[in-house]
Short mmCIF file of C-alpha atoms in Angstrom, two decimals:
data_model
loop_
_atom_site.label_atom_id
_atom_site.label_comp_id
_atom_site.label_asym_id
_atom_site.label_seq_id
_atom_site.Cartn_x
_atom_site.Cartn_y
_atom_site.Cartn_z
CA MET Y 14 41.90 0.09 -16.64
CA SER Y 15 40.91 -2.20 -19.46
CA ARG Y 16 38.13 -1.17 -21.81
CA ILE Y 17 35.02 -3.25 -21.85
CA LYS Y 18 33.87 -4.66 -25.17
CA THR Y 19 30.55 -3.23 -26.43
CA ILE Y 20 27.43 -5.33 -26.59
CA ASN Y 21 24.05 -4.78 -28.07
CA ARG Y 22 21.93 -2.21 -26.33
CA ARG Y 23 24.54 -1.38 -23.73
CA ASP Y 24 27.68 0.69 -24.02
CA PHE Y 25 30.01 -0.58 -21.29
CA ASN Y 26 32.82 1.53 -22.82
CA HIS Y 27 30.92 4.67 -21.74
CA LEU Y 28 30.79 3.07 -18.25
CA LEU Y 29 34.46 2.74 -18.01
CA ARG Y 30 35.09 6.34 -19.20
CA THR Y 31 32.55 7.87 -16.82
CA SER Y 32 32.11 5.65 -13.78
CA PHE Y 33 34.20 5.53 -10.59
CA ALA Y 34 34.41 3.19 -7.65
CA PHE Y 35 33.04 4.86 -4.57
CA PRO Y 36 33.12 4.30 -0.85
CA LEU Y 37 30.41 2.09 0.61
CA ILE Y 38 29.25 4.22 3.46
CA ALA Y 39 25.76 3.68 4.91
CA GLY Y 40 24.42 6.25 7.32
CA SER Y 41 26.46 8.64 9.49
CA LEU Y 42 30.10 8.17 10.14
CA HIS Y 43 29.65 9.34 13.73
CA PHE Y 44 30.31 6.71 16.47
CA PRO Y 45 30.28 7.24 20.27
CA VAL Y 46 33.55 8.12 21.87
CA ASN Y 47 34.87 5.30 24.03
CA GLU Y 48 34.72 6.03 27.79
CA TYR Y 49 35.85 2.81 29.33
CA GLY Y 50 39.48 1.74 28.78
CA THR Y 51 42.09 0.16 26.50
CA SER Y 52 43.42 -2.79 28.61
CA GLU Y 53 41.98 -6.20 28.31
CA ASN Y 54 41.65 -6.10 32.09
CA GLU Y 55 38.82 -3.57 31.40
CA LEU Y 56 36.66 -6.54 30.34
CA LYS Y 57 36.78 -7.66 34.00
CA ASN Y 58 35.08 -4.42 35.04
CA HIS Y 59 31.97 -5.01 32.86
CA LYS Y 60 29.20 -7.26 33.93
CA ILE Y 61 26.50 -8.27 31.47
CA ASP Y 62 23.33 -6.73 32.80
CA HIS Y 63 20.65 -7.36 30.18
CA TRP Y 64 20.09 -7.97 26.47
CA GLU Y 65 17.53 -7.37 23.84
CA ILE Y 66 16.61 -9.68 20.93
CA LYS Y 67 15.68 -7.70 17.80
CA GLU Y 68 14.19 -8.52 14.32
CA LEU Y 69 15.72 -6.09 11.93
CA ASN Y 70 14.58 -5.35 8.44
CA TYR Y 71 16.78 -5.08 5.43
CA HIS Y 72 16.58 -5.36 1.64
CA TRP Y 73 18.83 -6.08 -1.34
CA PRO Y 74 19.09 -3.50 -4.04
CA ARG Y 75 17.15 -5.73 -6.49
CA PRO Y 76 15.14 -8.92 -6.48
CA VAL Y 77 17.36 -12.07 -6.39
CA GLY Y 78 16.27 -14.94 -8.44
CA LYS Y 79 16.77 -18.70 -8.42
CA ASN Y 80 20.09 -20.65 -8.06
CA GLY Y 81 20.56 -24.22 -9.11
CA ARG Y 82 18.66 -25.52 -6.11
CA ARG Y 83 16.44 -22.93 -4.67
CA ASP Y 84 13.53 -20.90 -6.07
CA VAL Y 85 13.44 -17.10 -6.13
CA HIS Y 86 15.24 -15.49 -3.09
CA GLY Y 87 13.19 -12.28 -3.11
CA GLN Y 88 14.36 -8.89 -1.91
CA PHE Y 89 12.95 -7.96 1.51
CA HIS Y 90 14.12 -9.85 4.53
CA LYS Y 91 14.69 -9.81 8.29
CA PHE Y 92 17.65 -10.97 10.52
CA THR Y 93 17.71 -11.69 14.18
CA ALA Y 94 20.21 -9.70 16.32
CA ILE Y 95 21.01 -9.61 19.96
CA GLN Y 96 22.33 -6.44 21.72
CA LEU Y 97 24.13 -6.95 24.99
CA PHE Y 98 24.38 -4.24 27.72
CA THR Y 99 26.77 -4.03 30.65
CA ASP Y 100 26.36 -2.50 34.11
CA GLN Y 101 28.83 0.16 33.06
CA GLY Y 102 26.71 1.38 30.15
CA ALA Y 103 28.52 -0.31 27.28
CA SER Y 104 26.72 -2.30 24.62
CA GLY Y 105 27.49 -4.47 21.60
CA TRP Y 106 25.39 -6.30 19.13
CA GLY Y 107 25.55 -8.87 16.37
CA LEU Y 108 23.77 -11.39 14.28
CA THR Y 109 22.39 -14.37 16.15
CA SER Y 110 20.02 -17.37 15.69
CA ALA Y 111 16.32 -17.49 16.43
CA GLY Y 112 16.99 -19.48 19.58
CA ALA Y 113 19.25 -16.96 21.25
CA SER Y 114 16.63 -15.79 23.70
CA SER Y 115 16.48 -19.18 25.43
CA SER Y 116 20.24 -19.47 25.74
CA ALA Y 117 21.01 -15.89 26.75
CA GLU Y 118 20.23 -16.54 30.41
CA GLN Y 119 23.72 -18.04 30.90
CA LEU Y 120 25.07 -14.53 30.29
CA LYS Y 121 23.15 -12.93 33.13
CA GLY Y 122 25.53 -11.38 35.68
CA LYS Y 123 28.65 -12.68 34.07
CA LEU Y 124 31.77 -10.54 33.68
CA VAL Y 125 32.60 -10.02 29.99
CA SER Y 126 36.01 -11.67 30.73
CA GLU Y 127 34.28 -14.78 31.98
CA VAL Y 128 32.69 -15.37 28.56
CA PHE Y 129 35.09 -13.72 26.10
CA SER Y 130 38.88 -13.31 25.58
CA GLU Y 131 40.32 -10.72 23.29
CA THR Y 132 42.94 -13.16 22.21
CA THR Y 133 40.68 -16.13 21.35
CA GLY Y 134 37.01 -15.07 21.19
CA ILE Y 135 34.13 -16.69 23.01
CA LEU Y 136 35.30 -19.07 25.74
CA ASP Y 137 32.76 -21.90 25.20
CA ARG Y 138 30.77 -23.30 22.26
CA SER Y 139 27.59 -22.79 24.23
CA LEU Y 140 28.15 -19.02 23.60
CA ARG Y 141 28.00 -19.30 19.82
CA ASP Y 142 24.82 -17.30 19.58
CA PHE Y 143 26.66 -14.33 21.09
CA ASP Y 144 29.93 -14.68 19.11
CA PHE Y 145 29.49 -11.48 17.00
CA ALA Y 146 27.86 -9.48 19.76
CA LEU Y 147 30.68 -10.28 22.30
CA HIS Y 148 33.36 -9.35 19.73
CA ASP Y 149 31.47 -6.07 19.14
CA LEU Y 150 31.06 -5.44 22.79
CA ALA Y 151 34.67 -6.15 23.64
CA GLY Y 152 35.88 -3.93 20.86
CA LYS Y 153 33.74 -1.06 22.17
CA ILE Y 154 34.91 -1.58 25.72
CA LEU Y 155 38.57 -1.78 24.61
CA ASP Y 156 38.23 1.06 22.04
CA LYS Y 157 39.44 -1.24 19.23
CA PRO Y 158 38.02 -2.38 15.96
CA VAL Y 159 37.68 -6.12 15.87
CA TYR Y 160 40.48 -6.52 13.36
CA GLU Y 161 42.87 -4.90 15.82
CA MET Y 162 41.91 -7.37 18.55
CA LEU Y 163 42.84 -10.07 15.96
CA GLY Y 164 46.22 -8.62 15.45
CA SER Y 165 45.95 -6.54 12.17
CA GLN Y 166 47.97 -9.28 10.37
CA GLY Y 167 46.16 -8.98 6.97
CA ALA Y 168 46.18 -6.43 4.25
CA GLU Y 169 44.31 -3.16 4.67
CA TRP Y 170 42.21 -3.92 1.54
CA THR Y 171 40.94 -7.34 0.48
CA PRO Y 172 39.41 -8.30 -2.90
CA ILE Y 173 35.62 -8.58 -2.79
CA TYR Y 174 33.15 -10.12 -5.30
CA SER Y 175 29.50 -9.56 -5.99
CA GLY Y 176 27.63 -12.71 -4.91
CA MET Y 177 24.34 -11.61 -6.40
CA ILE Y 178 24.36 -12.75 -9.99
CA TYR Y 179 21.72 -15.45 -10.08
CA LEU Y 180 19.56 -17.17 -12.69
CA ASP Y 181 18.11 -13.70 -13.42
CA GLU Y 182 17.11 -14.44 -16.98
CA LEU Y 183 14.10 -16.31 -15.67
CA GLU Y 184 12.54 -13.42 -13.72
CA PRO Y 185 9.94 -12.05 -13.52
CA PRO Y 186 7.99 -15.07 -14.74
CA GLU Y 187 5.40 -12.95 -16.53
CA ASN Y 188 8.03 -11.17 -18.51
CA PRO Y 189 11.50 -12.89 -18.20
CA ALA Y 190 14.45 -10.48 -18.49
CA GLY Y 191 16.64 -12.92 -20.49
CA VAL Y 192 20.40 -12.62 -20.53
CA ASP Y 193 20.10 -8.93 -20.90
CA GLY Y 194 18.74 -8.87 -17.29
CA ILE Y 195 21.83 -10.59 -16.10
CA LEU Y 196 24.04 -8.01 -17.85
CA GLU Y 197 22.04 -5.22 -16.25
CA ASN Y 198 22.87 -6.66 -12.88
CA CYS Y 199 26.54 -7.08 -13.81
CA LEU Y 200 26.64 -3.42 -14.79
CA TRP Y 201 25.05 -2.29 -11.51
CA ASP Y 202 27.57 -4.30 -9.50
CA TYR Y 203 30.49 -2.94 -11.64
CA GLU Y 204 29.23 0.66 -10.93
CA TYR Y 205 28.96 -0.15 -7.18
CA GLY Y 206 32.69 -1.03 -7.12
CA PHE Y 207 32.92 -4.78 -7.63
CA ARG Y 208 35.55 -6.09 -10.02
CA GLN Y 209 34.82 -9.74 -9.34
CA LEU Y 210 31.38 -11.17 -10.25
CA LYS Y 211 30.26 -14.68 -9.02
CA VAL Y 212 27.90 -16.06 -11.62
CA LYS Y 213 25.40 -18.79 -10.56
CA ILE Y 214 25.46 -21.85 -12.89
CA GLY Y 215 23.83 -25.23 -12.46
CA ARG Y 216 20.72 -24.53 -14.56
CA SER Y 217 20.75 -28.23 -15.60
CA GLY Y 218 19.72 -29.31 -12.08
CA LYS Y 219 16.15 -28.10 -11.77
CA TRP Y 220 15.02 -25.23 -13.96
CA TYR Y 221 16.03 -26.43 -17.41
CA PRO Y 222 16.34 -29.79 -19.19
CA HIS Y 223 19.88 -30.99 -18.58
CA ASP Y 224 21.56 -30.22 -21.83
CA GLN Y 225 19.67 -26.95 -22.32
CA GLY Y 226 20.60 -25.80 -18.77
CA LEU Y 227 24.25 -26.61 -19.33
CA ALA Y 228 24.21 -24.75 -22.64
CA LYS Y 229 22.62 -21.76 -20.99
CA ASP Y 230 25.30 -21.76 -18.28
CA ILE Y 231 27.94 -21.52 -21.01
CA GLU Y 232 26.05 -18.89 -22.98
CA VAL Y 233 25.63 -16.75 -19.83
CA VAL Y 234 29.31 -16.78 -18.97
CA ARG Y 235 30.40 -16.21 -22.56
CA THR Y 236 28.01 -13.23 -22.85
CA ILE Y 237 29.29 -11.64 -19.61
CA PHE Y 238 32.93 -12.10 -20.72
CA ASN Y 239 32.20 -10.75 -24.21
CA ALA Y 240 30.54 -7.75 -22.73
CA MET Y 241 32.99 -6.91 -19.94
CA GLY Y 242 36.29 -8.52 -20.91
CA ASP Y 243 39.20 -8.32 -18.55
CA SER Y 244 37.63 -5.40 -16.67
CA ILE Y 245 36.22 -8.05 -14.29
CA GLU Y 246 37.10 -11.49 -13.02
CA ILE Y 247 34.44 -14.23 -13.28
CA LEU Y 248 33.80 -16.73 -10.50
CA VAL Y 249 31.15 -19.55 -11.02
CA ASP Y 250 29.10 -21.48 -8.45
CA ALA Y 251 27.03 -24.63 -9.32
CA ASN Y 252 25.63 -25.13 -5.81
CA ASP Y 253 26.54 -28.83 -5.96
CA VAL Y 254 24.27 -29.38 -8.94
CA TYR Y 255 26.86 -30.60 -11.49
CA SER Y 256 28.40 -33.92 -11.92
CA LEU Y 257 32.06 -34.21 -12.64
CA SER Y 258 31.29 -34.68 -16.32
CA ASP Y 259 29.01 -31.63 -16.31
CA THR Y 260 31.83 -29.56 -14.74
CA ILE Y 261 34.30 -30.62 -17.38
CA ALA Y 262 31.78 -30.03 -20.16
CA PHE Y 263 31.09 -26.57 -18.79
CA MET Y 264 34.80 -25.71 -18.64
CA GLU Y 265 35.37 -26.96 -22.14
CA GLY Y 266 32.29 -25.06 -23.37
CA ILE Y 267 33.51 -21.68 -22.28
CA GLY Y 268 36.80 -22.14 -24.13
CA ASP Y 269 39.61 -19.95 -22.92
CA ILE Y 270 37.54 -17.54 -20.85
CA PRO Y 271 39.50 -17.04 -17.52
CA ILE Y 272 37.67 -18.29 -14.49
CA PHE Y 273 38.91 -17.11 -11.07
CA TRP Y 274 37.26 -19.97 -9.18
CA ILE Y 275 34.72 -22.76 -9.53
CA GLU Y 276 32.66 -23.24 -6.38
CA GLU Y 277 30.72 -26.28 -5.32
CA PRO Y 278 30.50 -27.94 -8.67
CA PHE Y 279 29.37 -31.12 -6.79
CA HIS Y 280 29.44 -31.98 -3.13
CA GLU Y 281 33.04 -32.53 -2.11
CA ASN Y 282 34.20 -36.10 -2.34
CA ARG Y 283 37.71 -37.46 -2.77
CA GLU Y 284 37.38 -39.31 -6.04
CA GLU Y 285 35.75 -36.58 -8.11
CA SER Y 286 37.63 -33.74 -6.36
CA VAL Y 287 40.97 -35.35 -7.29
CA LYS Y 288 39.83 -35.98 -10.91
CA LEU Y 289 38.68 -32.37 -11.24
CA LYS Y 290 41.88 -30.92 -9.95
CA LYS Y 291 43.84 -33.18 -12.23
CA TRP Y 292 41.77 -32.02 -15.21
CA LEU Y 293 42.25 -28.41 -14.38
CA LEU Y 294 45.98 -28.81 -14.09
CA GLN Y 295 46.22 -30.74 -17.40
CA ASN Y 296 44.03 -28.31 -19.40
CA ASN Y 297 45.59 -24.92 -18.78
CA ARG Y 298 43.44 -24.15 -15.82
CA SER Y 299 46.09 -24.18 -13.09
CA THR Y 300 45.06 -20.63 -12.03
CA THR Y 301 41.45 -21.53 -11.64
CA LEU Y 302 40.76 -22.17 -7.94
CA TYR Y 303 38.60 -25.05 -6.81
CA VAL Y 304 36.75 -24.11 -3.70
CA ASP Y 305 34.21 -25.79 -1.50
CA GLY Y 306 32.98 -26.34 2.05
CA GLU Y 307 29.90 -24.13 2.12
CA ALA Y 308 26.79 -26.37 2.17
CA ASN Y 309 26.93 -29.22 4.80
CA PRO Y 310 30.62 -29.57 4.44
CA ASP Y 311 32.67 -32.61 5.31
CA HIS Y 312 35.15 -30.55 7.29
CA GLU Y 313 37.86 -33.17 7.80
CA LEU Y 314 37.73 -34.15 4.10
CA CYS Y 315 38.01 -30.54 3.05
CA MET Y 316 41.02 -30.13 5.29
CA GLU Y 317 42.66 -33.22 3.81
CA LEU Y 318 41.98 -32.12 0.26
CA GLY Y 319 43.33 -28.66 1.08
CA LYS Y 320 46.46 -30.00 2.59
CA GLU Y 321 46.98 -32.16 -0.47
CA LYS Y 322 46.56 -29.11 -2.77
CA ILE Y 323 43.40 -30.44 -4.33
CA LEU Y 324 41.03 -27.95 -2.67
CA ASP Y 325 42.32 -24.38 -2.94
CA ALA Y 326 40.04 -22.53 -0.48
CA TYR Y 327 37.57 -23.40 2.30
CA LEU Y 328 34.22 -21.64 2.49
CA ALA Y 329 32.44 -22.55 5.76
CA ASP Y 330 29.81 -19.96 6.61
CA ILE Y 331 30.99 -17.16 8.86
CA HIS Y 332 27.81 -17.45 11.01
CA SER Y 333 27.03 -21.16 11.20
CA PHE Y 334 30.67 -22.06 11.56
CA GLY Y 335 31.35 -19.12 13.84
CA PHE Y 336 33.64 -16.11 14.05
CA THR Y 337 35.66 -17.60 16.96
CA ALA Y 338 35.85 -20.94 15.14
CA TRP Y 339 37.30 -19.11 12.13
CA ARG Y 340 39.84 -17.42 14.39
CA LYS Y 341 40.92 -20.79 15.68
CA LEU Y 342 41.01 -22.48 12.24
CA MET Y 343 42.87 -19.71 10.29
CA PRO Y 344 46.43 -20.47 11.61
CA LYS Y 345 46.05 -24.15 10.65
CA LEU Y 346 44.86 -23.15 7.14
CA ILE Y 347 47.90 -20.87 6.75
CA LYS Y 348 50.22 -23.59 8.00
CA ASP Y 349 48.70 -26.05 5.47
CA GLY Y 350 48.63 -23.59 2.61
CA ILE Y 351 44.76 -23.55 2.36
CA GLN Y 352 43.17 -20.15 1.53
CA ALA Y 353 39.85 -19.07 3.06
CA SER Y 354 36.71 -17.32 1.93
CA PRO Y 355 33.96 -17.71 4.53
CA HIS Y 356 30.47 -17.87 3.03
CA ALA Y 357 28.51 -14.64 3.51
CA TRP Y 358 25.29 -15.03 1.57
CA GLY Y 359 22.22 -13.50 3.27
CA ASN Y 360 23.12 -9.99 4.49
CA LEU Y 361 25.70 -7.28 4.65
CA LEU Y 362 26.61 -7.98 8.26
CA LYS Y 363 28.32 -11.26 7.26
CA THR Y 364 30.32 -9.46 4.55
CA TYR Y 365 31.51 -6.93 6.96
CA TYR Y 366 32.40 -9.50 9.71
CA ILE Y 367 34.63 -11.23 7.21
CA ALA Y 368 36.28 -7.94 6.30
CA HIS Y 369 37.50 -7.75 9.85
CA LEU Y 370 38.63 -11.37 9.75
CA ALA Y 371 40.62 -10.62 6.65
CA ARG Y 372 42.21 -7.50 7.99
CA GLY Y 373 42.89 -9.16 11.32
CA LEU Y 374 44.26 -12.55 10.27
CA GLY Y 375 44.87 -12.46 6.50
CA ASN Y 376 44.69 -15.53 4.23
CA ILE Y 377 41.27 -14.59 2.79
CA VAL Y 378 41.49 -14.74 -1.06
CA THR Y 379 38.31 -12.73 -1.60
CA ILE Y 380 35.14 -11.81 0.26
CA GLU Y 381 31.52 -12.41 -0.75
CA GLY Y 382 29.82 -9.13 -1.13
CA VAL Y 383 26.06 -8.89 -0.34
CA VAL Y 384 24.72 -5.35 -0.76
CA CYS Y 385 21.99 -4.47 1.70
CA TYR Y 386 20.07 -1.35 2.80
CA SER Y 387 18.24 -0.87 6.05
CA ASP Y 388 16.51 1.96 7.91
CA GLU Y 389 17.21 0.15 11.16
CA VAL Y 390 21.06 -0.34 10.93
CA ASN Y 391 23.91 2.12 10.41
CA PHE Y 392 26.35 -0.03 8.50
CA GLY Y 393 29.25 2.17 9.23
CA ASN Y 394 32.36 3.50 7.45
CA TYR Y 395 33.36 0.46 5.46
CA GLN Y 396 34.63 1.22 2.01
CA ILE Y 397 34.66 -0.61 -1.35
CA SER Y 398 36.97 0.81 -4.01
CA ASP Y 399 38.04 -0.72 -7.29
CA GLY Y 400 37.15 -4.17 -6.28
CA LYS Y 401 38.53 -4.17 -2.77
CA ILE Y 402 37.12 -3.67 0.75
CA THR Y 403 38.50 -2.21 3.97
CA PRO Y 404 36.66 -2.58 7.26
CA SER Y 405 35.46 0.07 9.57
CA PHE Y 406 38.04 1.60 11.95
CA ALA Y 407 35.45 2.29 14.61
CA PRO Y 408 35.45 0.26 17.86
CA GLY Y 409 33.98 -3.26 17.61
CA PHE Y 410 32.46 -4.01 14.20
CA GLY Y 411 31.67 -0.27 13.73
CA MET Y 412 27.90 -0.75 13.08
CA GLU Y 413 24.98 0.55 15.13
CA ILE Y 414 21.34 -0.30 15.54
CA LEU Y 415 19.29 2.80 14.88
#
C-alpha cells in the first residue's frame, strides 16, 4: 500500500503502518433459519396479512456540515420503514415514504406473487412505497439474498467511497475546525475502510464570496491530496453550484491531482456538458469521470449524454427512483455503455441496498457509503475491506428491525 505523505500535526504514515481495514458488522450475525421454501411458486403460498409503519432512529458517527446548497445536516435522524407480515409467518421490511400508510391498503389480502416477481420486482408503480420491503420479504420466503434473486451477475466486492466529507471547516460556528477538521474526518473514514473520499466543493455558491469559495475548494482538495497521496482516490461534488467556467477553473487550480470523478458541477444540460467533456479530454483528464443525474435529473437527457459518451455514470437515487426501476434500467445502461452509481445519501440502508444491486447486476462503478449506527436496526453481516464492500449473504437484504 502506498505511504501517506506527512502533514502538520498528523502522522498519516503511522496510520498506514498500524491500521487495518475491518469488516463492517453491526449487531449479531444471527438470522432466522428459513422455513418456507426455495421455489418462486412459494410466493403464491403467502398472503400479506398486515403491516406496521415504524419511525426508526439512527445517527451518523459525526456531525455533518454544509454542502454548497444546504446548511448543516446534523447527526441524529429518523427514517420511515414498513414491515410486511404474511399469513404464513414471514416478514420483510424496508425504507419507505411518509405516505406509505395510506397506500398500504392495496396490499391487504394480496398474494405476494400478485404484487412481486422475483425476476422483475414490484409489478406496478403504485407499489413503489413497498419496493424494498417486498424484495426483502421475497428473499426471506425464498431463502435467497436479494443479489441472488437478481442473478449474481456482478463482482463479489464493489468499490465504495465515503460520502461524508462536507464543508466541515466551517463547523462548529463558535469554534470552526478549519481544514484540519476536514483532514480528521478523512482519517476517520480511511481507518473505517474507505479508500475513496468524495469531497464536497461549491463553496462559492452560498457560504463564501465567489472567488474566495473557489480558492477554498482548491485548497481543501490540495491539502487532502498532499496529506494522503495515492493511498486514496478523490471524488468531488459541487451540488450543481458551479458554472462551466468555475468547473474548469477548479480543475486547473488543482493542477495534476488525480480526480476519480466530478459530480454535479452544474445541472446537466447539453451545451455545457459537451463543453466540459471536451475540456476534460483535451486537458489530460480522460480518466476523470463526469457523473450526474442525482438532483431533479433530466432522465432522457442523461441517457442521451451517456450514450454519446459525454456522461460517464448515472446517479438517480436508489429510493426516489426505485429499486425495481434500477433493475429495469440497468440492462439498458450496460447496452449503451453507461456506468451507474445510485445516490445513497441519507442512511446506511440505501448504501446496503445498492450493494445488492451491484452484486446482482454489476455495472456499478462505486457505491456511496453513508456510515450509520442505530439501536433499533441490526444492519447485518455486510463487510467493508480495503475500499470495497460485499453485501450480506443472509436472506433478503439481511437486516432486521430490533
